[in-house]
Short mmCIF file of C-alpha atoms in Angstrom, two decimals:
data_model
loop_
_atom_site.label_atom_id
_atom_site.label_comp_id
_atom_site.label_asym_id
_atom_site.label_seq_id
_atom_site.Cartn_x
_atom_site.Cartn_y
_atom_site.Cartn_z
CA MET S 1 31.22 5.40 29.58
CA THR S 2 29.22 2.75 31.13
CA ALA S 3 29.44 -0.95 31.12
CA SER S 4 26.63 -2.73 32.83
CA ILE S 5 25.26 -5.52 30.68
CA ASP S 6 24.30 -5.24 33.30
CA ARG S 7 27.98 -5.71 34.33
CA ARG S 8 27.05 -8.49 36.72
CA GLU S 9 25.14 -10.52 34.12
CA PHE S 10 27.90 -10.00 31.57
CA VAL S 11 30.59 -11.18 33.93
CA ARG S 12 28.43 -14.05 35.16
CA ARG S 13 28.26 -15.41 31.63
CA SER S 14 31.98 -15.04 31.09
CA ALA S 15 34.38 -17.82 31.99
CA LEU S 16 36.75 -15.16 33.27
CA ALA S 17 34.34 -14.07 35.92
CA GLY S 18 34.35 -17.10 38.16
CA ALA S 19 31.77 -17.07 40.89
CA ALA S 20 29.59 -13.98 40.69
CA ALA S 21 29.42 -13.16 44.39
CA LEU S 22 29.68 -9.39 44.37
CA VAL S 23 30.59 -7.38 47.45
CA VAL S 24 28.69 -4.12 47.80
CA PRO S 25 30.41 -1.41 49.80
CA GLY S 26 28.69 1.20 51.87
CA ALA S 27 29.17 4.91 51.41
CA SER S 28 32.65 6.28 51.98
CA GLU S 29 34.16 9.73 51.99
CA ALA S 30 37.45 10.56 50.27
CA GLY S 31 40.30 9.90 52.66
CA GLN S 32 38.26 7.69 54.99
CA VAL S 33 38.38 3.93 55.23
CA PRO S 34 34.84 2.52 54.96
CA THR S 35 33.86 -0.07 57.54
CA PRO S 36 32.72 -3.38 56.05
CA ALA S 37 29.23 -4.46 57.03
CA VAL S 38 26.79 -7.26 56.28
CA ALA S 39 23.96 -4.96 55.20
CA ALA S 40 24.06 -1.40 53.90
CA PRO S 41 23.08 0.95 56.73
CA VAL S 42 19.90 2.71 55.64
CA PRO S 43 19.40 6.31 56.77
CA ARG S 44 16.18 6.98 58.63
CA PRO S 45 13.87 8.51 56.01
CA THR S 46 12.12 11.75 56.80
CA GLY S 47 9.26 10.82 54.48
CA PRO S 48 8.55 12.51 51.17
CA VAL S 49 9.68 16.12 51.32
CA ALA S 50 7.15 18.59 49.90
CA PHE S 51 8.57 20.19 46.77
CA GLU S 52 6.82 22.53 44.39
CA PHE S 53 8.70 21.17 41.38
CA GLU S 54 8.39 17.42 42.03
CA GLU S 55 7.70 15.65 38.72
CA VAL S 56 7.71 18.99 36.90
CA THR S 57 8.34 18.93 33.15
CA ILE S 58 10.54 21.12 30.98
CA ALA S 59 7.46 22.61 29.32
CA GLN S 60 5.96 23.56 32.69
CA LEU S 61 9.19 25.21 33.80
CA GLN S 62 9.50 27.12 30.54
CA GLU S 63 5.92 28.33 30.73
CA GLY S 64 6.55 29.53 34.26
CA MET S 65 9.65 31.45 33.19
CA ARG S 66 7.90 32.95 30.17
CA SER S 67 5.03 34.17 32.32
CA GLY S 68 7.33 35.62 34.95
CA LYS S 69 6.14 33.22 37.64
CA TYR S 70 9.62 31.68 37.88
CA THR S 71 13.16 32.74 37.10
CA ALA S 72 16.07 30.49 36.29
CA ARG S 73 17.71 31.74 39.46
CA ALA S 74 14.69 30.79 41.59
CA LEU S 75 14.49 27.35 39.94
CA THR S 76 18.19 26.74 40.47
CA GLU S 77 17.95 27.76 44.12
CA ALA S 78 14.91 25.51 44.60
CA PHE S 79 16.60 22.45 43.06
CA LEU S 80 19.80 23.03 45.04
CA THR S 81 17.70 23.17 48.21
CA ARG S 82 16.01 19.96 47.10
CA ILE S 83 19.40 18.30 46.64
CA ASP S 84 20.40 19.31 50.15
CA ALA S 85 17.12 18.01 51.60
CA ILE S 86 16.96 14.70 49.71
CA ASP S 87 20.52 13.89 48.82
CA ARG S 88 22.52 15.13 51.78
CA SER S 89 20.42 15.54 54.95
CA GLY S 90 17.09 13.81 54.32
CA PRO S 91 16.71 10.28 52.98
CA THR S 92 20.35 10.59 51.85
CA ILE S 93 20.32 8.90 48.46
CA ARG S 94 23.80 10.27 47.65
CA ALA S 95 23.06 10.74 43.96
CA VAL S 96 24.98 13.98 43.45
CA ILE S 97 28.75 13.78 43.77
CA GLU S 98 29.45 17.50 43.34
CA ILE S 99 27.50 20.77 43.12
CA ASN S 100 28.44 23.31 40.47
CA PRO S 101 29.63 26.38 42.42
CA ASP S 102 28.77 28.55 39.42
CA ALA S 103 25.19 27.30 39.00
CA MET S 104 23.54 30.39 40.50
CA ALA S 105 25.67 32.75 38.41
CA VAL S 106 24.84 30.83 35.23
CA ALA S 107 21.12 30.95 36.09
CA GLU S 108 21.25 34.71 36.66
CA ALA S 109 22.98 35.15 33.30
CA MET S 110 20.22 33.11 31.64
CA ASP S 111 17.60 35.37 33.24
CA ARG S 112 19.33 38.49 31.94
CA GLU S 113 19.61 36.99 28.48
CA ARG S 114 15.94 35.99 28.44
CA ALA S 115 14.99 39.55 29.33
CA THR S 116 17.22 41.20 26.73
CA LYS S 117 17.53 38.72 23.86
CA GLY S 118 14.78 36.19 24.36
CA GLU S 119 14.82 32.44 24.80
CA ARG S 120 17.61 30.34 23.29
CA GLY S 121 15.54 27.18 23.10
CA PRO S 122 13.70 24.57 25.18
CA LEU S 123 16.52 24.22 27.76
CA HIS S 124 16.99 27.92 28.47
CA GLY S 125 17.33 28.20 32.25
CA ILE S 126 16.49 24.53 32.85
CA PRO S 127 18.39 22.78 35.70
CA VAL S 128 20.25 19.67 34.46
CA LEU S 129 22.49 17.09 36.15
CA ILE S 130 25.24 15.22 34.30
CA LYS S 131 27.26 12.13 35.12
CA ASP S 132 30.71 12.47 36.65
CA ASN S 133 32.50 11.02 33.64
CA ILE S 134 31.60 14.01 31.43
CA ASP S 135 34.19 16.79 31.20
CA THR S 136 33.29 20.33 32.22
CA ALA S 137 35.79 23.15 31.93
CA ASP S 138 34.67 24.88 35.10
CA ARG S 139 35.37 24.48 38.82
CA MET S 140 33.94 20.95 38.98
CA LYS S 141 36.04 17.80 38.80
CA THR S 142 35.64 14.95 36.31
CA SER S 143 36.64 11.79 38.12
CA ALA S 144 34.58 8.76 37.04
CA GLY S 145 34.09 8.40 40.80
CA SER S 146 37.76 7.54 41.34
CA LEU S 147 39.99 9.19 43.92
CA ALA S 148 42.77 9.01 41.33
CA LEU S 149 40.99 11.74 39.34
CA GLY S 150 39.50 13.45 42.39
CA GLU S 151 41.29 16.71 41.61
CA SER S 152 41.10 16.52 37.81
CA VAL S 153 39.58 19.62 36.22
CA ALA S 154 39.00 19.15 32.50
CA PRO S 155 40.86 21.49 30.13
CA ARG S 156 37.74 21.90 28.00
CA ASP S 157 34.05 21.01 27.98
CA ALA S 158 32.88 17.72 26.58
CA PHE S 159 31.04 18.29 23.32
CA ILE S 160 27.70 17.54 24.97
CA ALA S 161 28.47 19.86 27.92
CA GLN S 162 29.15 22.58 25.36
CA ARG S 163 25.84 21.77 23.66
CA LEU S 164 24.01 22.09 26.99
CA ARG S 165 25.56 25.47 27.67
CA GLU S 166 24.78 26.70 24.17
CA ALA S 167 21.16 25.66 24.72
CA GLY S 168 21.02 27.70 27.92
CA ALA S 169 20.87 24.82 30.39
CA VAL S 170 22.01 25.34 33.97
CA ILE S 171 24.34 22.47 34.93
CA LEU S 172 23.55 22.01 38.64
CA GLY S 173 26.28 19.48 39.30
CA LYS S 174 27.53 15.99 38.61
CA THR S 175 26.06 12.66 39.61
CA ASN S 176 27.69 9.68 41.26
CA LEU S 177 28.28 6.52 39.25
CA SER S 178 29.55 3.01 39.56
CA GLU S 179 33.28 3.77 39.68
CA TRP S 180 34.95 3.76 36.26
CA ALA S 181 31.47 3.10 34.86
CA ASN S 182 31.49 -0.40 36.35
CA PHE S 183 34.60 -1.47 34.46
CA ARG S 184 37.15 -2.04 37.19
CA SER S 185 36.33 -5.39 38.79
CA THR S 186 34.53 -8.65 38.07
CA LYS S 187 33.01 -8.15 41.52
CA SER S 188 32.14 -4.46 41.22
CA VAL S 189 29.23 -2.69 42.83
CA SER S 190 26.38 -0.80 41.21
CA GLY S 191 26.21 2.77 42.45
CA TRP S 192 29.44 2.79 44.48
CA SER S 193 32.52 4.88 43.89
CA GLY S 194 35.50 5.66 46.04
CA ARG S 195 34.84 9.38 45.69
CA GLY S 196 31.05 9.38 45.94
CA GLY S 197 30.12 6.49 48.20
CA LEU S 198 26.99 4.43 47.67
CA THR S 199 23.94 5.76 45.81
CA ARG S 200 20.56 4.46 46.99
CA ASN S 201 17.33 3.85 45.12
CA PRO S 202 14.74 6.52 46.09
CA TYR S 203 11.87 4.02 45.83
CA ALA S 204 13.31 1.96 48.67
CA LEU S 205 16.51 3.07 50.34
CA ASP S 206 17.79 -0.46 50.89
CA ARG S 207 17.50 -1.17 47.14
CA ASN S 208 20.08 -0.62 44.43
CA PRO S 209 19.64 2.01 41.68
CA CYS S 210 21.54 -0.14 39.14
CA GLY S 211 24.63 1.05 37.33
CA SER S 212 26.55 2.68 36.15
CA SER S 213 24.48 5.85 35.63
CA SER S 214 23.08 5.17 39.07
CA GLY S 215 23.41 8.72 40.35
CA THR S 216 21.62 10.20 37.35
CA GLY S 217 18.85 7.63 37.66
CA ALA S 218 18.31 8.21 41.38
CA ALA S 219 18.61 11.99 41.06
CA ILE S 220 16.08 12.46 38.27
CA ALA S 221 13.66 9.97 39.86
CA ALA S 222 13.86 12.07 43.04
CA SER S 223 13.32 15.36 41.14
CA LEU S 224 16.76 16.74 41.96
CA ALA S 225 16.82 18.31 38.48
CA ALA S 226 14.51 18.53 35.49
CA VAL S 227 16.50 16.04 33.40
CA GLY S 228 19.85 14.28 33.48
CA ILE S 229 22.49 12.71 31.27
CA GLY S 230 23.84 9.20 31.67
CA THR S 231 26.26 7.15 29.60
CA GLU S 232 26.09 3.55 28.44
CA THR S 233 28.35 0.89 27.05
CA ASP S 234 25.90 -1.90 27.80
CA GLY S 235 22.90 -1.30 30.04
CA SER S 236 24.02 1.68 32.07
CA ILE S 237 21.38 4.12 30.86
CA VAL S 238 18.49 1.71 30.47
CA CYS S 239 19.07 -0.35 33.65
CA PRO S 240 19.08 2.59 36.13
CA ALA S 241 16.26 4.21 34.17
CA SER S 242 14.18 1.05 34.55
CA ALA S 243 15.06 0.57 38.23
CA CYS S 244 14.30 4.22 39.01
CA GLY S 245 11.08 4.57 36.99
CA LEU S 246 12.50 6.75 34.22
CA VAL S 247 12.58 7.04 30.47
CA GLY S 248 16.09 6.37 29.21
CA ILE S 249 17.28 6.71 25.63
CA LYS S 250 20.39 4.80 24.53
CA PRO S 251 21.09 6.48 21.16
CA THR S 252 22.66 5.02 18.06
CA VAL S 253 26.44 5.20 18.43
CA GLY S 254 27.39 8.26 16.40
CA LEU S 255 24.28 10.33 17.07
CA VAL S 256 25.85 11.91 20.17
CA SER S 257 29.52 12.88 20.49
CA ARG S 258 31.74 11.08 23.00
CA THR S 259 34.48 13.73 22.98
CA GLY S 260 35.37 14.63 26.55
CA ILE S 261 33.69 11.60 28.14
CA ILE S 262 35.85 9.13 30.06
CA PRO S 263 35.65 6.07 27.80
CA ILE S 264 35.33 2.32 27.85
CA SER S 265 34.66 1.40 24.23
CA HIS S 266 34.61 3.50 21.07
CA THR S 267 32.38 0.93 19.38
CA GLN S 268 29.70 0.89 22.09
CA ASP S 269 29.95 4.05 24.23
CA THR S 270 27.29 6.73 24.03
CA ALA S 271 25.70 9.33 26.26
CA GLY S 272 21.94 9.66 26.43
CA PRO S 273 19.00 11.36 28.15
CA MET S 274 17.36 10.20 31.37
CA ALA S 275 14.05 11.87 32.20
CA ARG S 276 10.68 11.37 33.83
CA THR S 277 8.78 11.66 30.54
CA VAL S 278 9.36 10.73 26.91
CA THR S 279 8.83 14.38 25.97
CA ASP S 280 11.61 15.62 28.19
CA ALA S 281 13.94 12.85 27.00
CA ALA S 282 13.18 13.81 23.39
CA ILE S 283 13.93 17.48 24.09
CA LEU S 284 17.26 16.62 25.71
CA LEU S 285 18.22 14.25 22.88
CA GLY S 286 17.67 17.02 20.34
CA VAL S 287 20.12 19.24 22.22
CA MET S 288 22.71 16.47 22.63
CA ALA S 289 22.71 15.15 19.05
CA GLY S 290 25.13 16.67 16.60
CA SER S 291 28.22 16.20 14.47
CA ASP S 292 31.60 16.70 16.13
CA THR S 293 34.80 16.78 14.11
CA SER S 294 36.69 15.35 17.09
CA ASP S 295 34.53 12.22 17.09
CA ALA S 296 34.77 10.67 13.63
CA VAL S 297 31.77 8.39 14.04
CA THR S 298 29.50 11.44 14.42
CA THR S 299 30.77 12.94 11.17
CA ARG S 300 29.85 9.73 9.37
CA ALA S 301 26.40 10.05 10.92
CA ARG S 302 25.98 13.68 9.84
CA GLY S 303 22.40 14.42 8.82
CA ARG S 304 20.93 11.44 10.67
CA GLY S 305 20.05 13.38 13.84
CA ARG S 306 17.18 15.80 14.37
CA PRO S 307 17.37 19.19 16.12
CA ASP S 308 13.98 18.62 17.75
CA TYR S 309 12.58 15.15 18.35
CA ARG S 310 9.29 16.50 19.66
CA GLU S 311 7.85 16.24 16.16
CA PHE S 312 7.68 12.47 16.69
CA LEU S 313 5.58 12.67 19.85
CA ASP S 314 2.34 11.05 18.70
CA THR S 315 -0.37 10.01 21.14
CA ASN S 316 -1.46 7.44 18.55
CA GLY S 317 2.10 6.35 17.90
CA LEU S 318 1.33 2.66 18.45
CA ARG S 319 -1.48 2.51 15.90
CA GLY S 320 -0.49 0.30 12.98
CA ALA S 321 3.05 -0.30 14.26
CA ARG S 322 4.43 -3.83 13.93
CA ILE S 323 6.05 -4.71 17.24
CA GLY S 324 7.76 -8.03 17.93
CA VAL S 325 8.03 -9.67 21.33
CA ALA S 326 11.52 -11.02 22.00
CA ARG S 327 10.30 -13.87 24.22
CA ASN S 328 13.73 -15.34 24.82
CA PHE S 329 14.52 -12.31 27.02
CA PHE S 330 11.54 -13.17 29.25
CA GLY S 331 11.28 -15.84 31.94
CA PHE S 332 13.74 -14.63 34.56
CA ASN S 333 10.95 -13.34 36.85
CA PRO S 334 7.25 -14.28 36.63
CA GLN S 335 6.12 -10.93 38.02
CA VAL S 336 8.16 -9.10 35.38
CA ASP S 337 6.57 -11.31 32.73
CA ARG S 338 3.12 -10.34 34.05
CA VAL S 339 3.92 -6.62 33.78
CA MET S 340 5.35 -7.12 30.28
CA ASN S 341 2.32 -9.11 29.12
CA ASP S 342 0.01 -6.39 30.42
CA ALA S 343 2.12 -3.84 28.53
CA ILE S 344 1.90 -5.87 25.32
CA ALA S 345 -1.88 -6.15 25.72
CA THR S 346 -2.05 -2.36 26.09
CA MET S 347 -0.05 -1.92 22.88
CA LYS S 348 -2.44 -4.22 21.06
CA ASP S 349 -5.44 -2.31 22.40
CA ALA S 350 -3.80 0.91 21.16
CA GLY S 351 -3.68 -0.47 17.62
CA ALA S 352 -0.26 -2.09 17.40
CA VAL S 353 0.20 -5.29 15.41
CA ILE S 354 1.90 -7.66 17.85
CA VAL S 355 4.18 -10.38 16.50
CA ASP S 356 4.65 -12.88 19.31
CA PRO S 357 7.12 -14.46 19.50
CA ALA S 358 9.84 -12.69 17.57
CA ILE S 359 12.79 -14.62 18.93
CA PHE S 360 16.16 -12.87 18.98
CA PRO S 361 18.23 -15.48 17.15
CA THR S 362 21.74 -14.79 18.46
CA LYS S 363 21.05 -14.19 22.15
CA GLY S 364 24.05 -15.32 24.20
CA LYS S 365 26.19 -16.08 21.14
CA PHE S 366 28.52 -13.06 21.30
CA ASP S 367 28.94 -12.35 25.01
CA ASP S 368 32.54 -13.58 25.20
CA ALA S 369 33.41 -11.65 22.03
CA GLU S 370 31.92 -8.48 23.50
CA PHE S 371 33.99 -8.89 26.66
CA GLU S 372 37.16 -9.31 24.56
CA VAL S 373 36.38 -6.17 22.56
CA LEU S 374 35.72 -4.12 25.70
CA LEU S 375 38.99 -5.17 27.32
CA TYR S 376 41.06 -4.16 24.27
CA GLU S 377 39.21 -0.92 23.65
CA PHE S 378 39.18 0.13 27.30
CA LYS S 379 42.95 0.05 27.49
CA ALA S 380 43.45 1.93 24.22
CA ASP S 381 40.65 4.47 24.72
CA LEU S 382 41.32 5.23 28.39
CA ASN S 383 45.04 5.71 27.76
CA ALA S 384 44.18 8.20 25.01
CA TYR S 385 41.84 10.11 27.34
CA LEU S 386 44.30 10.16 30.26
CA ALA S 387 47.13 11.41 28.05
CA LYS S 388 45.25 14.71 27.61
CA ALA S 389 43.60 14.87 31.04
CA ASN S 390 44.65 17.13 33.90
CA THR S 391 45.97 14.28 36.04
CA PRO S 392 49.38 12.84 36.93
CA HIS S 393 47.99 9.36 36.22
CA LYS S 394 48.49 9.18 32.47
CA THR S 395 47.95 5.47 31.80
CA LEU S 396 45.84 2.53 32.87
CA ALA S 397 49.00 1.05 34.38
CA ALA S 398 49.37 4.16 36.54
CA LEU S 399 45.77 3.82 37.74
CA ILE S 400 46.38 0.20 38.68
CA GLU S 401 49.36 1.29 40.78
CA PHE S 402 47.36 4.14 42.37
CA ASN S 403 44.66 1.71 43.43
CA LYS S 404 47.26 -0.59 44.97
CA GLN S 405 48.81 2.29 46.89
CA ASN S 406 45.36 3.47 48.06
CA ARG S 407 43.81 0.07 48.67
CA ALA S 408 42.07 1.11 51.90
CA THR S 409 39.93 3.76 50.20
CA GLU S 410 39.78 2.50 46.61
CA MET S 411 39.62 -1.26 47.07
CA PRO S 412 38.11 -2.00 50.49
CA TYR S 413 35.46 -4.29 49.01
CA PHE S 414 36.51 -5.37 45.53
CA GLY S 415 39.58 -5.29 43.37
CA GLN S 416 40.57 -4.27 39.85
CA GLU S 417 40.49 -7.51 37.90
CA LEU S 418 39.12 -5.86 34.76
CA PHE S 419 41.80 -3.17 34.89
CA GLU S 420 44.44 -5.89 35.04
CA MET S 421 42.84 -7.98 32.28
CA ALA S 422 42.67 -4.92 30.02
CA GLN S 423 46.25 -3.92 30.80
CA ALA S 424 47.41 -7.35 29.62
CA LYS S 425 45.88 -6.81 26.17
CA GLY S 426 47.81 -5.73 23.11
CA PRO S 427 47.05 -3.03 20.53
CA LEU S 428 43.88 -2.74 18.44
CA THR S 429 45.68 -4.38 15.53
CA THR S 430 45.79 -7.69 17.44
CA PRO S 431 44.05 -10.47 15.40
CA ALA S 432 42.12 -11.72 18.45
CA TYR S 433 40.56 -8.27 18.87
CA LEU S 434 39.70 -7.93 15.20
CA ARG S 435 38.07 -11.38 15.16
CA ALA S 436 36.01 -10.59 18.26
CA LEU S 437 34.92 -7.24 16.84
CA ALA S 438 33.83 -8.84 13.56
CA GLN S 439 31.86 -11.49 15.46
CA CYS S 440 30.13 -8.83 17.57
CA ARG S 441 29.07 -6.83 14.54
CA ARG S 442 27.85 -9.84 12.60
CA MET S 443 25.95 -11.49 15.46
CA SER S 444 24.39 -8.34 16.90
CA ARG S 445 23.55 -6.60 13.61
CA LEU S 446 23.29 -8.75 10.47
CA GLU S 447 22.26 -11.98 12.21
CA GLY S 448 20.71 -10.24 15.20
CA ILE S 449 18.64 -7.05 15.24
CA ASP S 450 18.59 -6.57 11.46
CA ALA S 451 17.54 -10.19 10.97
CA VAL S 452 14.67 -10.20 13.47
CA LEU S 453 13.31 -6.88 12.18
CA ALA S 454 13.45 -8.04 8.55
CA ARG S 455 12.10 -11.54 9.15
CA HIS S 456 8.94 -10.26 10.81
CA LYS S 457 8.72 -6.89 9.02
CA LEU S 458 8.89 -5.09 12.36
CA ASP S 459 9.17 -1.43 13.28
CA ALA S 460 10.72 -2.49 16.60
CA PHE S 461 10.77 -5.29 19.11
CA VAL S 462 10.22 -5.17 22.86
CA ALA S 463 11.67 -6.98 25.87
CA PRO S 464 11.85 -6.40 29.62
CA THR S 465 14.56 -3.87 30.41
CA GLY S 466 15.31 -5.63 33.69
CA GLY S 467 13.82 -6.77 36.98
CA PRO S 468 12.85 -4.73 40.02
CA ALA S 469 15.72 -3.23 42.00
CA TRP S 470 17.54 -5.77 44.13
CA THR S 471 18.35 -5.29 47.81
CA THR S 472 21.80 -3.84 48.35
CA ASP S 473 23.54 -6.73 50.08
CA LEU S 474 27.00 -6.10 51.45
CA LEU S 475 27.63 -9.79 52.06
CA ASN S 476 26.49 -11.34 48.77
CA GLY S 477 26.52 -8.38 46.40
CA ASP S 478 24.28 -7.56 43.45
CA HIS S 479 21.39 -9.80 42.45
CA PHE S 480 20.93 -8.87 38.81
CA THR S 481 18.43 -11.31 37.34
CA GLY S 482 17.97 -10.48 33.68
CA GLY S 483 17.68 -7.82 31.00
CA SER S 484 17.81 -7.06 27.31
CA SER S 485 20.40 -4.32 26.82
CA THR S 486 23.13 -6.29 25.08
CA PRO S 487 21.85 -6.56 21.47
CA ALA S 488 21.42 -2.81 20.97
CA ALA S 489 24.57 -2.04 22.94
CA VAL S 490 26.84 -4.29 20.91
CA ALA S 491 25.21 -3.36 17.60
CA GLY S 492 25.48 0.34 18.42
CA TYR S 493 21.74 0.63 17.74
CA PRO S 494 19.17 2.65 19.72
CA SER S 495 16.86 1.53 22.49
CA ILE S 496 14.39 3.30 24.76
CA THR S 497 13.11 2.10 28.11
CA VAL S 498 9.78 3.37 29.42
CA PRO S 499 8.16 2.70 32.82
CA ALA S 500 5.82 -0.27 32.43
CA GLY S 501 4.57 -0.86 35.96
CA LEU S 502 5.44 -1.51 39.58
CA ILE S 503 6.21 -4.72 41.45
CA HIS S 504 5.66 -4.23 45.18
CA GLY S 505 6.29 -0.52 44.66
CA LEU S 506 9.47 -0.98 42.60
CA PRO S 507 9.50 0.19 38.96
CA VAL S 508 10.23 -1.98 35.96
CA GLY S 509 10.68 -0.78 32.40
CA ILE S 510 10.02 -2.14 28.94
CA SER S 511 12.57 -1.60 26.16
CA PHE S 512 11.77 -0.71 22.54
CA ILE S 513 14.67 -1.69 20.25
CA ALA S 514 15.19 -1.05 16.52
CA GLY S 515 17.83 -0.48 13.84
CA ALA S 516 20.43 2.23 13.40
CA PHE S 517 19.15 5.82 13.71
CA ALA S 518 15.59 4.66 14.39
CA GLU S 519 15.22 7.16 17.26
CA PRO S 520 12.23 8.91 15.60
CA MET S 521 10.28 5.65 15.37
CA LEU S 522 11.25 4.57 18.89
CA ILE S 523 10.23 7.94 20.37
CA LYS S 524 6.90 7.69 18.56
CA LEU S 525 6.26 4.19 19.93
CA ALA S 526 7.50 5.04 23.42
CA TYR S 527 5.34 8.16 23.62
CA GLY S 528 2.25 6.28 22.46
CA PHE S 529 2.93 3.62 25.11
CA GLU S 530 3.57 6.18 27.84
CA ARG S 531 0.32 8.02 27.07
CA ALA S 532 -1.63 4.75 27.06
CA THR S 533 -0.27 3.58 30.42
CA LEU S 534 0.94 6.55 32.51
CA SER S 535 2.83 4.02 34.61
CA ARG S 536 5.37 6.30 36.26
CA GLN S 537 4.85 7.05 39.94
CA ALA S 538 7.09 9.29 42.04
CA PRO S 539 9.30 7.62 44.67
CA LYS S 540 8.37 7.70 48.34
CA PHE S 541 11.82 7.19 49.85
CA LEU S 542 10.65 4.18 51.83
CA PRO S 543 13.21 2.50 54.08
CA THR S 544 12.39 -0.88 52.52
CA VAL S 545 9.79 -2.67 50.41
CA SER S 546 6.76 -3.98 52.27
CA LEU S 547 6.07 -7.52 51.08
CA PRO S 548 2.93 -9.53 51.91
#
């Protein structure tokens, strides 16, 4: 799934990373050799394209279908036209890697079913986009953005793809991602894949959407679908959600099945909703959550999920809540601090009890251990996935060789250092792995999130999700400045990012973080904050940010 701690910050802090000068490639097509450049060429924007369903919510679409104003077929056709106008021929954000050729047929079937049997649930007929590391047993590929898997058709649906279909959703297509979910190179690129090219941020086309769920973030921000699904190992739901002005939910590991998702780490991977509102994210989470016998961690979590998280949507959700401020995640950008302080003041005005500071005690004390765990688990988990996948490349070693043989298209800008580091690791019984895993769990949970919540009697704590989107720079690479995803990611605990404001037209989000299976509380707090601020603004597809 995704590894973006963000990936650049994680690698920067690791002694294995060396200098963190990342090289960002431009867009490339399969079979073509991209031409290196100093700056990413920005398509000439056509300006915001008028669209009837821009910023539309699931509830509005459902009401339209119930009244007969819309059909699922008409909605699907409209969103596919939107994808063509915005993603392919207009501003060209390149968020969608592949269109589902069966989308119209599925939508028509949902219309017939609505007419004869009624509505399945809140996603009946709703257009959804999913990340291209999630298996679908249809005519679409599942490639993680890699040319090595460019022809791989999954033998069966991922558990969450099956859940979407059972709920009546129309899967429009798959979104681009940072190749292999940003776990191939110490100098990898947010939003770039060999198969999909470079995804751009719809707020400013020369800015980066963050990774690795970059395509989902850009697509949902640009209203290419009603909602989308991303995946995260560390930061790759919440970072693109923050950079693209979205709500992103990183669930507790075990709430959502990982079966059929190309993996990095079985201790940290999870899929989660990305949406323009807390309500829509809550609806999607209710569909995704569920026990899966093929994913043991979900069976241990049986009974902890909810079929409908809308019951926790409370306009007064902040009233009386004890919220800590993790000040040691601040300070990387004074303008971000200003937005966060305004957000905290709004929470206080809405009745929250603010505990400031509520220092996260183990920040930075388990980064190397996390990296060690990810390397071991990536090798073991990816080999297990590939063994059952419809691909001739059955091992990580085979992928390494493929990349060497196809260097011009797969490695024109950066290499595969993480692949090679992972390949050098032993089995999951290795003492070094077990020690690192124990350190991660102790420092992130017992001495980390659990400790700060207990010490201050908190319902949750908040921190900046990240900074405003950086300029995509083909010479110097990513400019990730700071963020707060690691504690919840390593602990396997939930977090939610919500739009908090704009800095020169670029969104920044605030993260609410709590203990295991605290999604109901976090949704309540996030919804109360969203209603109090209404910070989200639609993107304008500007060529660049205008600075004073």
